PDB file of C-alpha atoms and ligand atoms in Angstrom:
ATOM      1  CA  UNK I   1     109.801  98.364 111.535  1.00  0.00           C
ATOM      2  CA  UNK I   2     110.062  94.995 114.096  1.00  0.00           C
ATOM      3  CA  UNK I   3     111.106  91.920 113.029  1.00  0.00           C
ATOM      4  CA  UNK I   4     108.022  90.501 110.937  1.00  0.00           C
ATOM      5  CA  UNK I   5     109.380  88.771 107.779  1.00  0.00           C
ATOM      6  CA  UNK I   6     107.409  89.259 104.629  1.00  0.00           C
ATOM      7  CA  UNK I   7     106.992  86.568 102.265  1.00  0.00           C
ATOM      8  CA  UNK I   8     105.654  88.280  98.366  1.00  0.00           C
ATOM      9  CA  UNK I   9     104.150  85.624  95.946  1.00  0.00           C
ATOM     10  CA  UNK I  10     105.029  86.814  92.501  1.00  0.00           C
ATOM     11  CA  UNK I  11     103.178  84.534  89.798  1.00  0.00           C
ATOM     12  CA  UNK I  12     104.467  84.702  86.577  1.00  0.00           C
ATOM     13  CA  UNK I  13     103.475  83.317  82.996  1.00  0.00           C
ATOM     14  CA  UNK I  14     105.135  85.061  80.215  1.00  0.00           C
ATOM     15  CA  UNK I  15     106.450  88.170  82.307  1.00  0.00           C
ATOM     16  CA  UNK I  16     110.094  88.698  80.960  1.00  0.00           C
ATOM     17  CA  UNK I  17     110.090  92.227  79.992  1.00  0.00           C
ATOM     18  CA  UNK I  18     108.255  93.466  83.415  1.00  0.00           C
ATOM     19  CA  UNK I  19     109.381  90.720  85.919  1.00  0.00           C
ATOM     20  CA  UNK I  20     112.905  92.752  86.402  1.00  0.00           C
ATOM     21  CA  UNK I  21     110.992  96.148  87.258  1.00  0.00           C
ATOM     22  CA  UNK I  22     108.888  94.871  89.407  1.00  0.00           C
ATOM     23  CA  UNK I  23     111.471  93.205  91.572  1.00  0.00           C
ATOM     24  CA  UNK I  24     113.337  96.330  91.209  1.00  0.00           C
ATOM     25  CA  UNK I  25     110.882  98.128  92.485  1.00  0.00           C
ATOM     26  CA  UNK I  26     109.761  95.951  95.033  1.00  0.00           C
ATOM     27  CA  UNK I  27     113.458  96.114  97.152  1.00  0.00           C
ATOM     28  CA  UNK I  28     113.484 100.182  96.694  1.00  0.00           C
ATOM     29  CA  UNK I  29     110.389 100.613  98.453  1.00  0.00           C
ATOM     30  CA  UNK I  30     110.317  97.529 100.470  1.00  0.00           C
ATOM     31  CA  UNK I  31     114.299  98.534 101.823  1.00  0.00           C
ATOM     32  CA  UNK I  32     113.353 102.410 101.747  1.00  0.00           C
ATOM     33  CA  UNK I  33     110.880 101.288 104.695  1.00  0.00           C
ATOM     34  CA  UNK I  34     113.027  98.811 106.085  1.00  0.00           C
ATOM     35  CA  UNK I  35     111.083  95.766 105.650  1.00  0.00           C
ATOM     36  CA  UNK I  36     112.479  92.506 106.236  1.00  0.00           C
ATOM     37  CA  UNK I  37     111.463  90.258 102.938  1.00  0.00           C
ATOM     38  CA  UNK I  38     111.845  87.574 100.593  1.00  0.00           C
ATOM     39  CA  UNK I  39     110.319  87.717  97.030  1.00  0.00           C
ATOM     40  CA  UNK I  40     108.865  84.181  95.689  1.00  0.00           C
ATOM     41  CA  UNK I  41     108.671  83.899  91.756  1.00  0.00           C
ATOM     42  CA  UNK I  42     106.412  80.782  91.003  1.00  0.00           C
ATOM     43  CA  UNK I  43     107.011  80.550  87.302  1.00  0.00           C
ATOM     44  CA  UNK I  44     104.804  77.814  85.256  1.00  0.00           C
ATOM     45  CA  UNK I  45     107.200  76.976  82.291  1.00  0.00           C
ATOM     46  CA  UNK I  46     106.748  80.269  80.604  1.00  0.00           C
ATOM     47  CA  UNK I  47     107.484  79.641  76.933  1.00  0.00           C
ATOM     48  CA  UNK I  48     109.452  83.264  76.856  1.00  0.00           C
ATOM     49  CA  UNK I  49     112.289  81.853  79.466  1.00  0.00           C
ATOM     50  CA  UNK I  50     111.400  84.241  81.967  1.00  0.00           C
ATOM     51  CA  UNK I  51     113.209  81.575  84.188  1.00  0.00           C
ATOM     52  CA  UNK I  52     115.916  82.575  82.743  1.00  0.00           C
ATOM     53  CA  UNK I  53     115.293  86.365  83.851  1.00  0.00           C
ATOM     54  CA  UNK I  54     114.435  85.321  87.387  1.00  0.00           C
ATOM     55  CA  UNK I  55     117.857  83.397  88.009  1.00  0.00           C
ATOM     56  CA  UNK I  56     119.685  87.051  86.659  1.00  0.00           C
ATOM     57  CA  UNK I  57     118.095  88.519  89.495  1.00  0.00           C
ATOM     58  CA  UNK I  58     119.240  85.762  92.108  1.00  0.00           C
ATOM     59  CA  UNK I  59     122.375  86.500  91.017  1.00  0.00           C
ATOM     60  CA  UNK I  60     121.975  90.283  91.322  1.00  0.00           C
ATOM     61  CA  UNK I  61     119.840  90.844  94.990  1.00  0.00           C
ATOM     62  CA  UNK I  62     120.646  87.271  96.533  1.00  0.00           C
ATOM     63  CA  UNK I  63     118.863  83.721  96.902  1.00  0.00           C
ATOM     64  CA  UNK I  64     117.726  84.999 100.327  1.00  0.00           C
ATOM     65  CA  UNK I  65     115.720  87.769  98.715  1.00  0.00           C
ATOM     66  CA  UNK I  66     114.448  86.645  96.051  1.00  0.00           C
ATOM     67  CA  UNK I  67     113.253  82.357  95.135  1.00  0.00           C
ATOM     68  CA  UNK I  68     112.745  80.817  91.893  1.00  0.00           C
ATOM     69  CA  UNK I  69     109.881  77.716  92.839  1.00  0.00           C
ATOM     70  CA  UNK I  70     108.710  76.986  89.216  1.00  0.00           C
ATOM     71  CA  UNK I  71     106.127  74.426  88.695  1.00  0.00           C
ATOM     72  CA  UNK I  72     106.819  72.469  84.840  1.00  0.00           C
ATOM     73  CA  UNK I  73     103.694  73.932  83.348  1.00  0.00           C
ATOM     74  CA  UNK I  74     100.811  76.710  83.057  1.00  0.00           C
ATOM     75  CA  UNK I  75      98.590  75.034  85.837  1.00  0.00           C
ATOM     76  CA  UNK I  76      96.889  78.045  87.305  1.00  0.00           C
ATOM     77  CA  UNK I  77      96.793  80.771  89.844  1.00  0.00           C
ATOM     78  CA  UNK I  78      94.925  79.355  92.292  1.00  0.00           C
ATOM     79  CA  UNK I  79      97.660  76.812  92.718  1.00  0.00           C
ATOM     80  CA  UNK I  80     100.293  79.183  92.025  1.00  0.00           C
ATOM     81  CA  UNK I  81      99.341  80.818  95.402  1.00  0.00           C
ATOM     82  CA  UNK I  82      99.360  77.458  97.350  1.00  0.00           C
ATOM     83  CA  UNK I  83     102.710  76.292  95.828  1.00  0.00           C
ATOM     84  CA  UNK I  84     104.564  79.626  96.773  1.00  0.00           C
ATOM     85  CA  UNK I  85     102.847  79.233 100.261  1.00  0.00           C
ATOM     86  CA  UNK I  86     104.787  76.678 101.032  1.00  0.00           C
ATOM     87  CA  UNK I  87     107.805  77.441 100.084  1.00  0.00           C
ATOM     88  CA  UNK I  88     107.071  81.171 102.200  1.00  0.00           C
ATOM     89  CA  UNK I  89     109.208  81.744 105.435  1.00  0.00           C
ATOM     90  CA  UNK I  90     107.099  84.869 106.008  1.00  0.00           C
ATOM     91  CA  UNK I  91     104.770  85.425 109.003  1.00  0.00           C
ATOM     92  CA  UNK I  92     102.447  88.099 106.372  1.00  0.00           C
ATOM     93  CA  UNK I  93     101.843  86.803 102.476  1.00  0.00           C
ATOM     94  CA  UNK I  94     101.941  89.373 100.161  1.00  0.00           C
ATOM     95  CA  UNK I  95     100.144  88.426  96.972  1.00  0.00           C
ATOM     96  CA  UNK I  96     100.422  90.586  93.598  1.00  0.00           C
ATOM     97  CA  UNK I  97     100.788  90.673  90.165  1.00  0.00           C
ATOM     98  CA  UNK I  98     104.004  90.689  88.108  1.00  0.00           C
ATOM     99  CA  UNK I  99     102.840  92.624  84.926  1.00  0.00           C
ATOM    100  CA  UNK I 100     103.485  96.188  86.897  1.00  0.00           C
ATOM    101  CA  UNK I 101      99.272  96.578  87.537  1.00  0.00           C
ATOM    102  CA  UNK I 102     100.389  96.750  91.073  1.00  0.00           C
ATOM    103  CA  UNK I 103     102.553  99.366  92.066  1.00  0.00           C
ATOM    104  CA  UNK I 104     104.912  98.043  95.011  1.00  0.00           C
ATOM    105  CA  UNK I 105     104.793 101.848  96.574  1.00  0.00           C
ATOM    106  CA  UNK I 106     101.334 100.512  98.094  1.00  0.00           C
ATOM    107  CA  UNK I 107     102.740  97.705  99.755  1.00  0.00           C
ATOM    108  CA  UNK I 108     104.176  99.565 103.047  1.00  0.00           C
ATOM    109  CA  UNK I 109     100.405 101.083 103.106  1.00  0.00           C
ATOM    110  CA  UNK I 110      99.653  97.735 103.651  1.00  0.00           C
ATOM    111  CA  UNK I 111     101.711  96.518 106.157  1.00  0.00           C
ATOM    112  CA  UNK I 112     101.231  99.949 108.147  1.00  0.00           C
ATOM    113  CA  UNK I 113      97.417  99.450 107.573  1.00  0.00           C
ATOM    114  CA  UNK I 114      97.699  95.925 109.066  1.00  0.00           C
ATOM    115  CA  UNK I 115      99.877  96.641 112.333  1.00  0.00           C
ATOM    116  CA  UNK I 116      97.510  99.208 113.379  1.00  0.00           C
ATOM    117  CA  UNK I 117      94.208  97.183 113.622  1.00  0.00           C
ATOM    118  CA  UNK I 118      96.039  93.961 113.436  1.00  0.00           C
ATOM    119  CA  UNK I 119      93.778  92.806 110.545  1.00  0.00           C
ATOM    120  CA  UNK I 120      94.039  89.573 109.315  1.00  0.00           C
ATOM    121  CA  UNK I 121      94.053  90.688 105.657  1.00  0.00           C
ATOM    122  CA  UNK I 122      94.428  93.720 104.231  1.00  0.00           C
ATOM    123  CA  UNK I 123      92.839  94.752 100.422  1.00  0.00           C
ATOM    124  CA  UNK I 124      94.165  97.161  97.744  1.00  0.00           C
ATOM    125  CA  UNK I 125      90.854  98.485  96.525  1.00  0.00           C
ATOM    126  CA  UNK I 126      90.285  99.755  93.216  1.00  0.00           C
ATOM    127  CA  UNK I 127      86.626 101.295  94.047  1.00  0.00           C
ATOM    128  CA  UNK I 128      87.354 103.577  97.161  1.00  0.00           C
ATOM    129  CA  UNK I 129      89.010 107.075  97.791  1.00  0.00           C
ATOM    130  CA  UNK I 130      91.704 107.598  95.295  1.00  0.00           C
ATOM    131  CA  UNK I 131      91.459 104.019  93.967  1.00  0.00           C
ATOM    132  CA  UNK I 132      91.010 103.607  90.429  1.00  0.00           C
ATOM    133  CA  UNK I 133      91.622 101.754  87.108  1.00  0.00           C
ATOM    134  CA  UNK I 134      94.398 102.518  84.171  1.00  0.00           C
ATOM    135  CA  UNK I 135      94.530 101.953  80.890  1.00  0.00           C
ATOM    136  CA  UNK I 136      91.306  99.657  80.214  1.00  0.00           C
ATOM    137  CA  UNK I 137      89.292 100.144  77.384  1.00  0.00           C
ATOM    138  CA  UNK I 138      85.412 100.879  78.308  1.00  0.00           C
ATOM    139  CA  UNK I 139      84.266  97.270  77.748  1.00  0.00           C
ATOM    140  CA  UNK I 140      87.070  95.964  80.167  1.00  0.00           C
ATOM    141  CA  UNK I 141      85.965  98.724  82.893  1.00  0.00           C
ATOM    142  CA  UNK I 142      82.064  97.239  82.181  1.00  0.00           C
ATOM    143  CA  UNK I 143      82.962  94.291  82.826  1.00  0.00           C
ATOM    144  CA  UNK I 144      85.128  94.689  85.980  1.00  0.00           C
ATOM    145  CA  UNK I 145      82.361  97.325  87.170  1.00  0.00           C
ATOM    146  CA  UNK I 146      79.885  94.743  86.706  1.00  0.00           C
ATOM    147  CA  UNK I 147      81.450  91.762  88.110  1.00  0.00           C
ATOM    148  CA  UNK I 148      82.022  93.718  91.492  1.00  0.00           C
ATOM    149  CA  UNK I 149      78.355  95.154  91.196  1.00  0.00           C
ATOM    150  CA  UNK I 150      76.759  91.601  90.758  1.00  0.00           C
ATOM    151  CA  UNK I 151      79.186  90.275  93.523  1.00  0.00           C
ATOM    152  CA  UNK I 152      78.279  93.222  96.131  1.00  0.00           C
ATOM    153  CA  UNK I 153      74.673  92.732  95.403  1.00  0.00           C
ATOM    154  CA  UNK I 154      74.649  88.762  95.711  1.00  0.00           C
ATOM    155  CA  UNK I 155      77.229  88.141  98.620  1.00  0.00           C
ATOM    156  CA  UNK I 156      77.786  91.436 100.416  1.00  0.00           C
ATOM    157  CA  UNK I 157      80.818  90.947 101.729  1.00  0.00           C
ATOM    158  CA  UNK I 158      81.588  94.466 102.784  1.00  0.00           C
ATOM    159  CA  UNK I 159      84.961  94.913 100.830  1.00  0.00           C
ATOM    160  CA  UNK I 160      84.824  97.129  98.118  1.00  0.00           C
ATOM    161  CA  UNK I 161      87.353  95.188  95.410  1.00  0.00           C
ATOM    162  CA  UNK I 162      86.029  91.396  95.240  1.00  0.00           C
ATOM    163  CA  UNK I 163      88.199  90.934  92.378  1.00  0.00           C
ATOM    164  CA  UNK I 164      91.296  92.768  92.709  1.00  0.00           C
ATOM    165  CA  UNK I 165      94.348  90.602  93.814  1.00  0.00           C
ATOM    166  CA  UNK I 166      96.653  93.048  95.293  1.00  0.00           C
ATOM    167  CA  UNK I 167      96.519  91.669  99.093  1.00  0.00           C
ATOM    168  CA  UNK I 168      98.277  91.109 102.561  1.00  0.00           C
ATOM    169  CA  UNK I 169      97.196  87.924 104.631  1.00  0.00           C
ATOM    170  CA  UNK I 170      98.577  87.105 107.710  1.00  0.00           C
ATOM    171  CA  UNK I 171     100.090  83.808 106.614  1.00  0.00           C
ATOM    172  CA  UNK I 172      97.532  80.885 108.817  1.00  0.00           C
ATOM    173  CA  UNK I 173      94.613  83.671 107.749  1.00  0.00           C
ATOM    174  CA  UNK I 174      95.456  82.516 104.080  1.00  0.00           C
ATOM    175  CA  UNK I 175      96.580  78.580 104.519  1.00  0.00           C
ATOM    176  CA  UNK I 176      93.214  78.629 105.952  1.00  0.00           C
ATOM    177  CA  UNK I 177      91.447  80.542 103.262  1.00  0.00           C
ATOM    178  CA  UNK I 178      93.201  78.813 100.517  1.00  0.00           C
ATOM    179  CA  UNK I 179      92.031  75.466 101.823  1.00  0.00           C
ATOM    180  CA  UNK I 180      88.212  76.379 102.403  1.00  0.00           C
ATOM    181  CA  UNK I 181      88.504  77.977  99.048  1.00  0.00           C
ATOM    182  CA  UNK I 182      87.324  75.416  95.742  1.00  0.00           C
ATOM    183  CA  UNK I 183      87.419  77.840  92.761  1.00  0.00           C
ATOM    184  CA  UNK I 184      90.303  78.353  90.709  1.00  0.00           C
ATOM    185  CA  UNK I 185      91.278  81.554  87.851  1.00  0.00           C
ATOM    186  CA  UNK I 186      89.756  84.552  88.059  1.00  0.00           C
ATOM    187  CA  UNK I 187      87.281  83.517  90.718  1.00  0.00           C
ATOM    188  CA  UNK I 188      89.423  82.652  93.091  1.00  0.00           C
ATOM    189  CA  UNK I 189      90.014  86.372  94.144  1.00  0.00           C
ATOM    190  CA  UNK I 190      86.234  86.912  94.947  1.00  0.00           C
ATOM    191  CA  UNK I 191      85.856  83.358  96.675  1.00  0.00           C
ATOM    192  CA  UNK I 192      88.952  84.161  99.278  1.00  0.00           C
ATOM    193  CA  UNK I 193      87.327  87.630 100.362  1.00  0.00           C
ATOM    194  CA  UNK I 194      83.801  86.408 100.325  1.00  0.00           C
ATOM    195  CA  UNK I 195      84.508  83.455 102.236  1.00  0.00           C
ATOM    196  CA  UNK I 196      87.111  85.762 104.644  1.00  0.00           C
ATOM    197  CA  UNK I 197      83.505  87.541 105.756  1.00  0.00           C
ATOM    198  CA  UNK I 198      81.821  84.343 106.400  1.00  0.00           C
ATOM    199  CA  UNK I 199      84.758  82.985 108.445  1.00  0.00           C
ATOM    200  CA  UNK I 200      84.844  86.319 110.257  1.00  0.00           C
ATOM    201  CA  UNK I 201      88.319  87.451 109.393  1.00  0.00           C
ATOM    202  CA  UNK I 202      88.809  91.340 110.084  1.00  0.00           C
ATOM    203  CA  UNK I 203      89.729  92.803 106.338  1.00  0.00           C
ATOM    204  CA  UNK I 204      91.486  96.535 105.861  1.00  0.00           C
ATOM    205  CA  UNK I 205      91.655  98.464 102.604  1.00  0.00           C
ATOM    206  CA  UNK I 206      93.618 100.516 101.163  1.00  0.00           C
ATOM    207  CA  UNK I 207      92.901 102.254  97.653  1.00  0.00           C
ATOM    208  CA  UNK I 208      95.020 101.660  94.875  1.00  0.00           C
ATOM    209  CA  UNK I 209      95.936 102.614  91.634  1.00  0.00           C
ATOM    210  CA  UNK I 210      95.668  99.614  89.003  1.00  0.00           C
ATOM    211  CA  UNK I 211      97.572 100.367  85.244  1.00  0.00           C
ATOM    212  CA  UNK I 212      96.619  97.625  82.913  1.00  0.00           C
ATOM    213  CA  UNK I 213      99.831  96.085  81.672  1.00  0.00           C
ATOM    214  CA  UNK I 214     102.069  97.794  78.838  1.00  0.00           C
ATOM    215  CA  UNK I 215     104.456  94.025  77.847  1.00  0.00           C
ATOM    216  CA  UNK I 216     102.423  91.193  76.963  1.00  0.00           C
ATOM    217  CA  UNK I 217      98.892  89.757  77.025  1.00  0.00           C
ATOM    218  CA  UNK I 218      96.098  89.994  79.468  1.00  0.00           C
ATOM    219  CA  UNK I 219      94.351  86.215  79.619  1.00  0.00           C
ATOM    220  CA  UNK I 220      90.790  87.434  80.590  1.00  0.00           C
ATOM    221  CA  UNK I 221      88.709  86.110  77.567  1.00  0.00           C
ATOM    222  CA  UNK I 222      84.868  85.287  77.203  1.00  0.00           C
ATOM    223  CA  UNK I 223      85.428  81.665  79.046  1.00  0.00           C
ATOM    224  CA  UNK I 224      86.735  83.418  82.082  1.00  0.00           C
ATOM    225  CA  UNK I 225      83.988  86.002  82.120  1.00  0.00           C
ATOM    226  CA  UNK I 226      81.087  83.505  81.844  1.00  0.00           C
ATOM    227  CA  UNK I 227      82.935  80.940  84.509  1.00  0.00           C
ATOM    228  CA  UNK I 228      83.249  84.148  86.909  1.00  0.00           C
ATOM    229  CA  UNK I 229      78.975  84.886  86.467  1.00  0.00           C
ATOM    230  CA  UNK I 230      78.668  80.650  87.203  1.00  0.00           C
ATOM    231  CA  UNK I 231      80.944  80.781  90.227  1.00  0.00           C
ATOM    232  CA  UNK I 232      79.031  83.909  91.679  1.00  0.00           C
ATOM    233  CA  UNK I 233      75.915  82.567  91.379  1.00  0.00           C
ATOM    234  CA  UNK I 234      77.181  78.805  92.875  1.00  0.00           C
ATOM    235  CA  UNK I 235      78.958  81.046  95.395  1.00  0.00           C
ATOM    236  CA  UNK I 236      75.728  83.249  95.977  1.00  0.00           C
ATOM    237  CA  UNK I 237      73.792  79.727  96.937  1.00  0.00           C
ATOM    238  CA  UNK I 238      76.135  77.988  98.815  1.00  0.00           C
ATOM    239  CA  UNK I 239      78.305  80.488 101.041  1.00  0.00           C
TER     240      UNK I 239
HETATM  241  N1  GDP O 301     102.381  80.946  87.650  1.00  0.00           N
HETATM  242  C1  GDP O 301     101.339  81.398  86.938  1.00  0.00           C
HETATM  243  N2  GDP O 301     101.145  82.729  86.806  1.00  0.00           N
HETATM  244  C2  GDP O 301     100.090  83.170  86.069  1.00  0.00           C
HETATM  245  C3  GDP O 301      99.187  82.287  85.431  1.00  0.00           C
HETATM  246  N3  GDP O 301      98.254  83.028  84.780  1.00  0.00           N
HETATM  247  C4  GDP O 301      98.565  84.334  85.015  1.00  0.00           C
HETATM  248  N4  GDP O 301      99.679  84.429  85.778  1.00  0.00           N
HETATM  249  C5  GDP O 301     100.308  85.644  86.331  1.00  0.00           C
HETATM  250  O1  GDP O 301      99.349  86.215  87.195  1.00  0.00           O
HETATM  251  C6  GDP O 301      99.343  87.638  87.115  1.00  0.00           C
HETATM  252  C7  GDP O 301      97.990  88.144  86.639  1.00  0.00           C
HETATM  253  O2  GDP O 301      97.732  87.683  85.308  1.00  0.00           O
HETATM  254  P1  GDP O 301      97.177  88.628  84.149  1.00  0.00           P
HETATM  255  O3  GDP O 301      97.163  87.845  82.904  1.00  0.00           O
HETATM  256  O4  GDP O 301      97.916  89.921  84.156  1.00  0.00           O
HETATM  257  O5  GDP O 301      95.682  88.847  84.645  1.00  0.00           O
HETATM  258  P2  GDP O 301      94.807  90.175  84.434  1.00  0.00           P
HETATM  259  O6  GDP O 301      95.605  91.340  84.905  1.00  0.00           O
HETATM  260  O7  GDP O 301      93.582  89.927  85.256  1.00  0.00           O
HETATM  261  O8  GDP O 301      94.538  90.234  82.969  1.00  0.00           O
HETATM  262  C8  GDP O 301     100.506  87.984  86.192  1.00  0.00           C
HETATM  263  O9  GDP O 301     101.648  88.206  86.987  1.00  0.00           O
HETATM  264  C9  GDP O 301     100.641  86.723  85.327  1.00  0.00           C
HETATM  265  O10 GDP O 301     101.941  86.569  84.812  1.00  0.00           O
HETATM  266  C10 GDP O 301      99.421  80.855  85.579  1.00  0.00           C
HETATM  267  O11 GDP O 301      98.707  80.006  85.079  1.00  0.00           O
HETATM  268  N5  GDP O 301     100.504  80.480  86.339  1.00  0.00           N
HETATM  269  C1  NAG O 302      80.807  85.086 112.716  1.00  0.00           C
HETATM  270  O1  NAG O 302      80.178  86.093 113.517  1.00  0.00           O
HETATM  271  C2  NAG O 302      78.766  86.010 113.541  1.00  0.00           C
HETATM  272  C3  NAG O 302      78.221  87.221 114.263  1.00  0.00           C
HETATM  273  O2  NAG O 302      78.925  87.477 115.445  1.00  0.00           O
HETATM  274  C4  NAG O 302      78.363  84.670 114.171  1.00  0.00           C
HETATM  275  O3  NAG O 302      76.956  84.544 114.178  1.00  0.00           O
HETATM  276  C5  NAG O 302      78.975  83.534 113.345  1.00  0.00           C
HETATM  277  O4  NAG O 302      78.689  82.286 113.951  1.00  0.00           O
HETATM  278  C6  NAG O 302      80.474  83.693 113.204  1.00  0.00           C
HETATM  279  N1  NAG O 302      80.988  82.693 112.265  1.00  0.00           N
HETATM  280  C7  NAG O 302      82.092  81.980 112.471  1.00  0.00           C
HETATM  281  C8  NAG O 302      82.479  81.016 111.411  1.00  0.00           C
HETATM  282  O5  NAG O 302      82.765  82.102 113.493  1.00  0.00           O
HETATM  283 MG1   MG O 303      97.365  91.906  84.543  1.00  0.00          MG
END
């Protein structure tokens, strides 16, 4: 591949068991291709020191390859993404989960996906070809089913995962988003692609597999379900 650097925000909250596979996997594929990359753990103060785990694998793969930017406590995703932003050298952001729901095989998809049309962002999608979901128990599937329903019907964005979070974004494509964008949590996902359409970015997708995670908790709960359906319908009147 050319010279493009990669920059992958990793956020983290309690991720000690899974946060050395997923870097692990992350340089097999990522070298196996021969991409050029740096991995960017913003940690908020996790209570089970995976700090701690993240400076182990400094030591192992290099402080070139992989950066510790913690932030002193659990203030969010939304921020999570803008803090690692700017500590990114990358010219693409690559923006996934630590808890192993996102397989890092997909990730030279991605960037193969991207060079071809040049898209300014390109989606792992959950909902198309041989995407699909893991390891959820019917009620989560509902509600994930149903979120992206209501979302299609109210903002049709034409991009079939509004919530997933398993994305490429050529790096001004997301400073941009990121500062347009007002939600924070779970919303924030479904506010960056929605508001991609209306600012006319061009958006790929590739499907993916999603396993729900095997170490630790999940921290979807009631509040985040009925702050998503307020968002969407604040979204749905504004955008
Ligand atoms: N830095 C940071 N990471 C977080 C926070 N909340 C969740 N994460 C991480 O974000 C990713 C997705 O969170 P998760 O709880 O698995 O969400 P779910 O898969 O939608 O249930 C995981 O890598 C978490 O460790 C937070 O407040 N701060
Ligand atoms: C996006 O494209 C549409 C259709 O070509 C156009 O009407 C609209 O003004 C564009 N929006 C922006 C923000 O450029
Ligand atoms: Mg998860």
């Amino acid at each position: 591949m050319g010279s493009e650097k990669y920059s992958i925000l990793l956020p983290t909250y309690n991720e000690r068991e899974n946060l050395p596979i997923i870097v692990w996997l992350i340089v097999k594929y990522l070298e196996e291709s021969k991409i050029n990359f740096e991995i960017i753990i913003i940690d908020d103060g996790s209570p089970d020191n995976t700090q701690e785990v993240a400076k182990e694998l400094i030591k192992i793969y290099g402080e070139d390859k992989i950066l510790l930017r913690p932030r002193a406590a659990k203030l969010g995703l939304g921020t999570a993404y803008i803090h690692g932003l700017s500590h990114a050298t990358g010219d693409f952001i690559i923006i996934m989960d630590a808890d192993l729901s996102h397989h890092p095989k997909f990730i030279p998809q991605f960037i193969e996906l991207q060079k071809k049309h040049n898209y300014d962002i390109v989606s792992g999608t959950r909902y198309k070809g041989d995407g699909g979901v893991y390891g959820w128990d019917f009620k989560r599937k509902l509600i994930s089913r149903g979120a992206n329903f209501l979302s299609q019907f109210l903002l049709r964005p034409k991009a079939s995962d509004l919530t997933g979070s398993f994305r490429l974004y050529k790096k001004e494509v997301l400073s941009q988003l990121i500062k347009a964008c007002e939600s924070k949590g779970y919303v924030f996902q479904m506010e960056m692609i929605v508001r991609a359409r209306a600012m006319n970015f061009t958006i790929g997708e590739v499907p993916i597999s999603f396993v729900d995670r095997l170490y630790g908790q999940s921290k979807m709960g009631a509040t985040e379900i009925i702050q998503f359906a307020k968002n969407l319908l604040y979204f749905f009147a504004t955008i």
